[in-house]
Amino acid sequence: MMLRIAMINFLFGFFQLDKGLSHHTAPNLKWLKKSLGFIFLISLFASCLSKKDSEIEGIVYKTKNGFGYRVIVHDQLLINQDFIPAIQENVPFCDSIEAAAACHLVIQKIKRNEMPTLTLKDLSTLKIKTKC
């Protein structure tokens, strides 16, 4: 948000530059101002589109015997997974890479508006070991 305000202030100041310039430099400056304005609008639009993705966050963390992950949506904890899901035992992920892969798949399911559950097939596809 502060970056957007700074960009707006910069552009407002930049658009005031042509006051008192000769008629030879004014057309080039107008073209430059239009180009910068277009770039600013595109970047502002892109930042608004990417905001939805940034509202979902995955965090991998160390547990007592392995690794787990958390999924946070809109700054609210949605999932706290200390153990590998879809198996009957309470077994943590063997390493952070496996926990990150599972977390990533859960986030993808959330983005596709699917239930964020993992199945045995998902674990097999991700090559997650259930015994370290």
PDB file of C-alpha atoms in Angstrom:
ATOM      1  CA  MET A   1       0.000   0.000   0.000  1.00  0.00           C
ATOM      2  CA  MET A   2       2.799   2.426   0.897  1.00  0.00           C
ATOM      3  CA  LEU A   3       4.548   1.547  -2.364  1.00  0.00           C
ATOM      4  CA  ARG A   4       1.414   2.463  -4.316  1.00  0.00           C
ATOM      5  CA  ILE A   5       1.187   5.813  -2.511  1.00  0.00           C
ATOM      6  CA  ALA A   6       4.867   6.502  -3.210  1.00  0.00           C
ATOM      7  CA  MET A   7       4.361   5.652  -6.902  1.00  0.00           C
ATOM      8  CA  ILE A   8       1.352   7.962  -7.119  1.00  0.00           C
ATOM      9  CA  ASN A   9       3.288  10.818  -5.471  1.00  0.00           C
ATOM     10  CA  PHE A  10       6.243  10.244  -7.823  1.00  0.00           C
ATOM     11  CA  LEU A  11       4.023  10.257 -10.905  1.00  0.00           C
ATOM     12  CA  PHE A  12       2.131  13.343  -9.749  1.00  0.00           C
ATOM     13  CA  GLY A  13       5.436  15.189  -9.349  1.00  0.00           C
ATOM     14  CA  PHE A  14       6.684  13.851 -12.683  1.00  0.00           C
ATOM     15  CA  PHE A  15       3.590  15.043 -14.524  1.00  0.00           C
ATOM     16  CA  GLN A  16       4.286  18.572 -13.282  1.00  0.00           C
ATOM     17  CA  LEU A  17       7.728  18.621 -14.989  1.00  0.00           C
ATOM     18  CA  ASP A  18       6.599  20.019 -18.321  1.00  0.00           C
ATOM     19  CA  LYS A  19       5.717  23.395 -16.832  1.00  0.00           C
ATOM     20  CA  GLY A  20       8.054  25.944 -18.422  1.00  0.00           C
ATOM     21  CA  LEU A  21       9.738  23.568 -20.896  1.00  0.00           C
ATOM     22  CA  SER A  22      10.320  24.569 -24.511  1.00  0.00           C
ATOM     23  CA  HIS A  23       7.963  23.431 -27.248  1.00  0.00           C
ATOM     24  CA  HIS A  24      10.720  21.108 -28.591  1.00  0.00           C
ATOM     25  CA  THR A  25      10.963  18.924 -25.502  1.00  0.00           C
ATOM     26  CA  ALA A  26       7.269  18.919 -24.620  1.00  0.00           C
ATOM     27  CA  PRO A  27       6.187  16.241 -27.202  1.00  0.00           C
ATOM     28  CA  ASN A  28       8.892  13.820 -26.025  1.00  0.00           C
ATOM     29  CA  LEU A  29       7.935  14.415 -22.418  1.00  0.00           C
ATOM     30  CA  LYS A  30       4.254  13.827 -23.209  1.00  0.00           C
ATOM     31  CA  TRP A  31       5.108  10.482 -24.806  1.00  0.00           C
ATOM     32  CA  LEU A  32       7.239   9.562 -21.784  1.00  0.00           C
ATOM     33  CA  LYS A  33       4.464  10.566 -19.387  1.00  0.00           C
ATOM     34  CA  LYS A  34       1.899   8.479 -21.279  1.00  0.00           C
ATOM     35  CA  SER A  35       4.247   5.491 -21.296  1.00  0.00           C
ATOM     36  CA  LEU A  36       4.963   5.757 -17.579  1.00  0.00           C
ATOM     37  CA  GLY A  37       1.273   6.192 -16.837  1.00  0.00           C
ATOM     38  CA  PHE A  38       0.476   3.055 -18.820  1.00  0.00           C
ATOM     39  CA  ILE A  39       3.214   1.081 -17.034  1.00  0.00           C
ATOM     40  CA  PHE A  40       1.926   2.331 -13.671  1.00  0.00           C
ATOM     41  CA  LEU A  41      -1.636   1.246 -14.440  1.00  0.00           C
ATOM     42  CA  ILE A  42      -0.502  -2.201 -15.597  1.00  0.00           C
ATOM     43  CA  SER A  43       1.634  -2.699 -12.469  1.00  0.00           C
ATOM     44  CA  LEU A  44      -1.204  -1.513 -10.222  1.00  0.00           C
ATOM     45  CA  PHE A  45      -3.612  -3.905 -11.947  1.00  0.00           C
ATOM     46  CA  ALA A  46      -1.130  -6.785 -11.628  1.00  0.00           C
ATOM     47  CA  SER A  47      -0.595  -6.109  -7.925  1.00  0.00           C
ATOM     48  CA  CYS A  48      -4.345  -6.226  -7.336  1.00  0.00           C
ATOM     49  CA  LEU A  49      -4.614  -9.542  -9.180  1.00  0.00           C
ATOM     50  CA  SER A  50      -1.762 -11.130  -7.256  1.00  0.00           C
ATOM     51  CA  LYS A  51      -3.207 -10.100  -3.906  1.00  0.00           C
ATOM     52  CA  LYS A  52      -5.461 -13.169  -3.807  1.00  0.00           C
ATOM     53  CA  ASP A  53      -2.445 -15.491  -3.997  1.00  0.00           C
ATOM     54  CA  SER A  54      -0.617 -13.597  -1.292  1.00  0.00           C
ATOM     55  CA  GLU A  55      -3.579 -14.073   1.064  1.00  0.00           C
ATOM     56  CA  ILE A  56      -2.784 -17.808   1.239  1.00  0.00           C
ATOM     57  CA  GLU A  57       0.456 -18.632   2.994  1.00  0.00           C
ATOM     58  CA  GLY A  58       2.141 -21.943   3.729  1.00  0.00           C
ATOM     59  CA  ILE A  59       4.665 -22.372   6.529  1.00  0.00           C
ATOM     60  CA  VAL A  60       6.790 -25.470   7.140  1.00  0.00           C
ATOM     61  CA  TYR A  61       8.038 -25.915  10.690  1.00  0.00           C
ATOM     62  CA  LYS A  62      10.096 -28.345  12.763  1.00  0.00           C
ATOM     63  CA  THR A  63       8.229 -30.607  15.182  1.00  0.00           C
ATOM     64  CA  LYS A  64       9.631 -32.778  17.953  1.00  0.00           C
ATOM     65  CA  ASN A  65      10.199 -35.774  15.648  1.00  0.00           C
ATOM     66  CA  GLY A  66      10.046 -34.334  12.127  1.00  0.00           C
ATOM     67  CA  PHE A  67       8.238 -31.577  10.240  1.00  0.00           C
ATOM     68  CA  GLY A  68       4.736 -30.196   9.808  1.00  0.00           C
ATOM     69  CA  TYR A  69       3.040 -27.341   7.982  1.00  0.00           C
ATOM     70  CA  ARG A  70       0.500 -24.588   8.482  1.00  0.00           C
ATOM     71  CA  VAL A  71      -1.791 -22.962   5.948  1.00  0.00           C
ATOM     72  CA  ILE A  72      -2.866 -19.416   6.719  1.00  0.00           C
ATOM     73  CA  VAL A  73      -5.667 -17.746   4.755  1.00  0.00           C
ATOM     74  CA  HIS A  74      -6.432 -14.046   5.203  1.00  0.00           C
ATOM     75  CA  ASP A  75      -4.127 -13.969   8.266  1.00  0.00           C
ATOM     76  CA  GLN A  76      -6.195 -16.749   9.915  1.00  0.00           C
ATOM     77  CA  LEU A  77      -4.815 -20.207  10.674  1.00  0.00           C
ATOM     78  CA  LEU A  78      -6.780 -22.658   8.529  1.00  0.00           C
ATOM     79  CA  ILE A  79      -4.694 -25.839   8.821  1.00  0.00           C
ATOM     80  CA  ASN A  80      -2.111 -26.900  11.397  1.00  0.00           C
ATOM     81  CA  GLN A  81      -0.739 -30.261  10.258  1.00  0.00           C
ATOM     82  CA  ASP A  82       1.778 -31.823  12.667  1.00  0.00           C
ATOM     83  CA  PHE A  83       1.428 -35.289  11.136  1.00  0.00           C
ATOM     84  CA  ILE A  84       1.151 -36.807   7.673  1.00  0.00           C
ATOM     85  CA  PRO A  85      -2.561 -36.795   6.771  1.00  0.00           C
ATOM     86  CA  ALA A  86      -4.454 -39.779   5.313  1.00  0.00           C
ATOM     87  CA  ILE A  87      -2.603 -42.397   7.352  1.00  0.00           C
ATOM     88  CA  GLN A  88      -3.834 -43.858  10.628  1.00  0.00           C
ATOM     89  CA  GLU A  89      -0.703 -43.287  12.689  1.00  0.00           C
ATOM     90  CA  ASN A  90       0.579 -39.969  14.012  1.00  0.00           C
ATOM     91  CA  VAL A  91       3.740 -39.792  11.916  1.00  0.00           C
ATOM     92  CA  PRO A  92       5.393 -36.435  11.163  1.00  0.00           C
ATOM     93  CA  PHE A  93       6.881 -35.627   7.761  1.00  0.00           C
ATOM     94  CA  CYS A  94      10.442 -36.974   7.509  1.00  0.00           C
ATOM     95  CA  ASP A  95      11.897 -33.772   6.067  1.00  0.00           C
ATOM     96  CA  SER A  96      10.959 -30.203   5.263  1.00  0.00           C
ATOM     97  CA  ILE A  97      10.829 -30.889   1.515  1.00  0.00           C
ATOM     98  CA  GLU A  98       8.058 -33.460   1.913  1.00  0.00           C
ATOM     99  CA  ALA A  99       6.132 -31.155   4.258  1.00  0.00           C
ATOM    100  CA  ALA A 100       6.517 -28.292   1.758  1.00  0.00           C
ATOM    101  CA  ALA A 101       5.279 -30.483  -1.120  1.00  0.00           C
ATOM    102  CA  ALA A 102       2.190 -31.506   0.857  1.00  0.00           C
ATOM    103  CA  CYS A 103       1.571 -27.903   1.917  1.00  0.00           C
ATOM    104  CA  HIS A 104       1.888 -26.726  -1.691  1.00  0.00           C
ATOM    105  CA  LEU A 105      -0.661 -29.302  -2.878  1.00  0.00           C
ATOM    106  CA  VAL A 106      -3.096 -28.273  -0.127  1.00  0.00           C
ATOM    107  CA  ILE A 107      -2.742 -24.613  -1.150  1.00  0.00           C
ATOM    108  CA  GLN A 108      -3.361 -25.529  -4.803  1.00  0.00           C
ATOM    109  CA  LYS A 109      -6.548 -27.354  -3.776  1.00  0.00           C
ATOM    110  CA  ILE A 110      -7.710 -24.302  -1.807  1.00  0.00           C
ATOM    111  CA  LYS A 111      -7.097 -22.073  -4.839  1.00  0.00           C
ATOM    112  CA  ARG A 112      -9.170 -24.468  -6.984  1.00  0.00           C
ATOM    113  CA  ASN A 113     -11.971 -24.367  -4.383  1.00  0.00           C
ATOM    114  CA  GLU A 114     -11.484 -28.058  -3.588  1.00  0.00           C
ATOM    115  CA  MET A 115     -11.459 -29.694  -0.170  1.00  0.00           C
ATOM    116  CA  PRO A 116      -7.896 -29.314   1.118  1.00  0.00           C
ATOM    117  CA  THR A 117      -7.573 -32.948   2.156  1.00  0.00           C
ATOM    118  CA  LEU A 118      -4.747 -35.220   1.063  1.00  0.00           C
ATOM    119  CA  THR A 119      -5.354 -38.823   0.055  1.00  0.00           C
ATOM    120  CA  LEU A 120      -3.070 -41.849   0.023  1.00  0.00           C
ATOM    121  CA  LYS A 121      -2.842 -41.354  -3.746  1.00  0.00           C
ATOM    122  CA  ASP A 122      -1.683 -37.748  -3.199  1.00  0.00           C
ATOM    123  CA  LEU A 123       0.989 -38.961  -0.772  1.00  0.00           C
ATOM    124  CA  SER A 124       2.143 -41.568  -3.278  1.00  0.00           C
ATOM    125  CA  THR A 125       2.253 -39.031  -6.114  1.00  0.00           C
ATOM    126  CA  LEU A 126       4.319 -36.666  -3.950  1.00  0.00           C
ATOM    127  CA  LYS A 127       6.574 -39.593  -2.936  1.00  0.00           C
ATOM    128  CA  ILE A 128       6.063 -38.869   0.756  1.00  0.00           C
ATOM    129  CA  LYS A 129       7.557 -41.519   3.002  1.00  0.00           C
ATOM    130  CA  THR A 130       5.393 -42.666   5.908  1.00  0.00           C
ATOM    131  CA  LYS A 131       8.382 -44.189   7.702  1.00  0.00           C
ATOM    132  CA  CYS A 132      11.616 -42.285   8.136  1.00  0.00           C
TER     133      CYS A 132
END
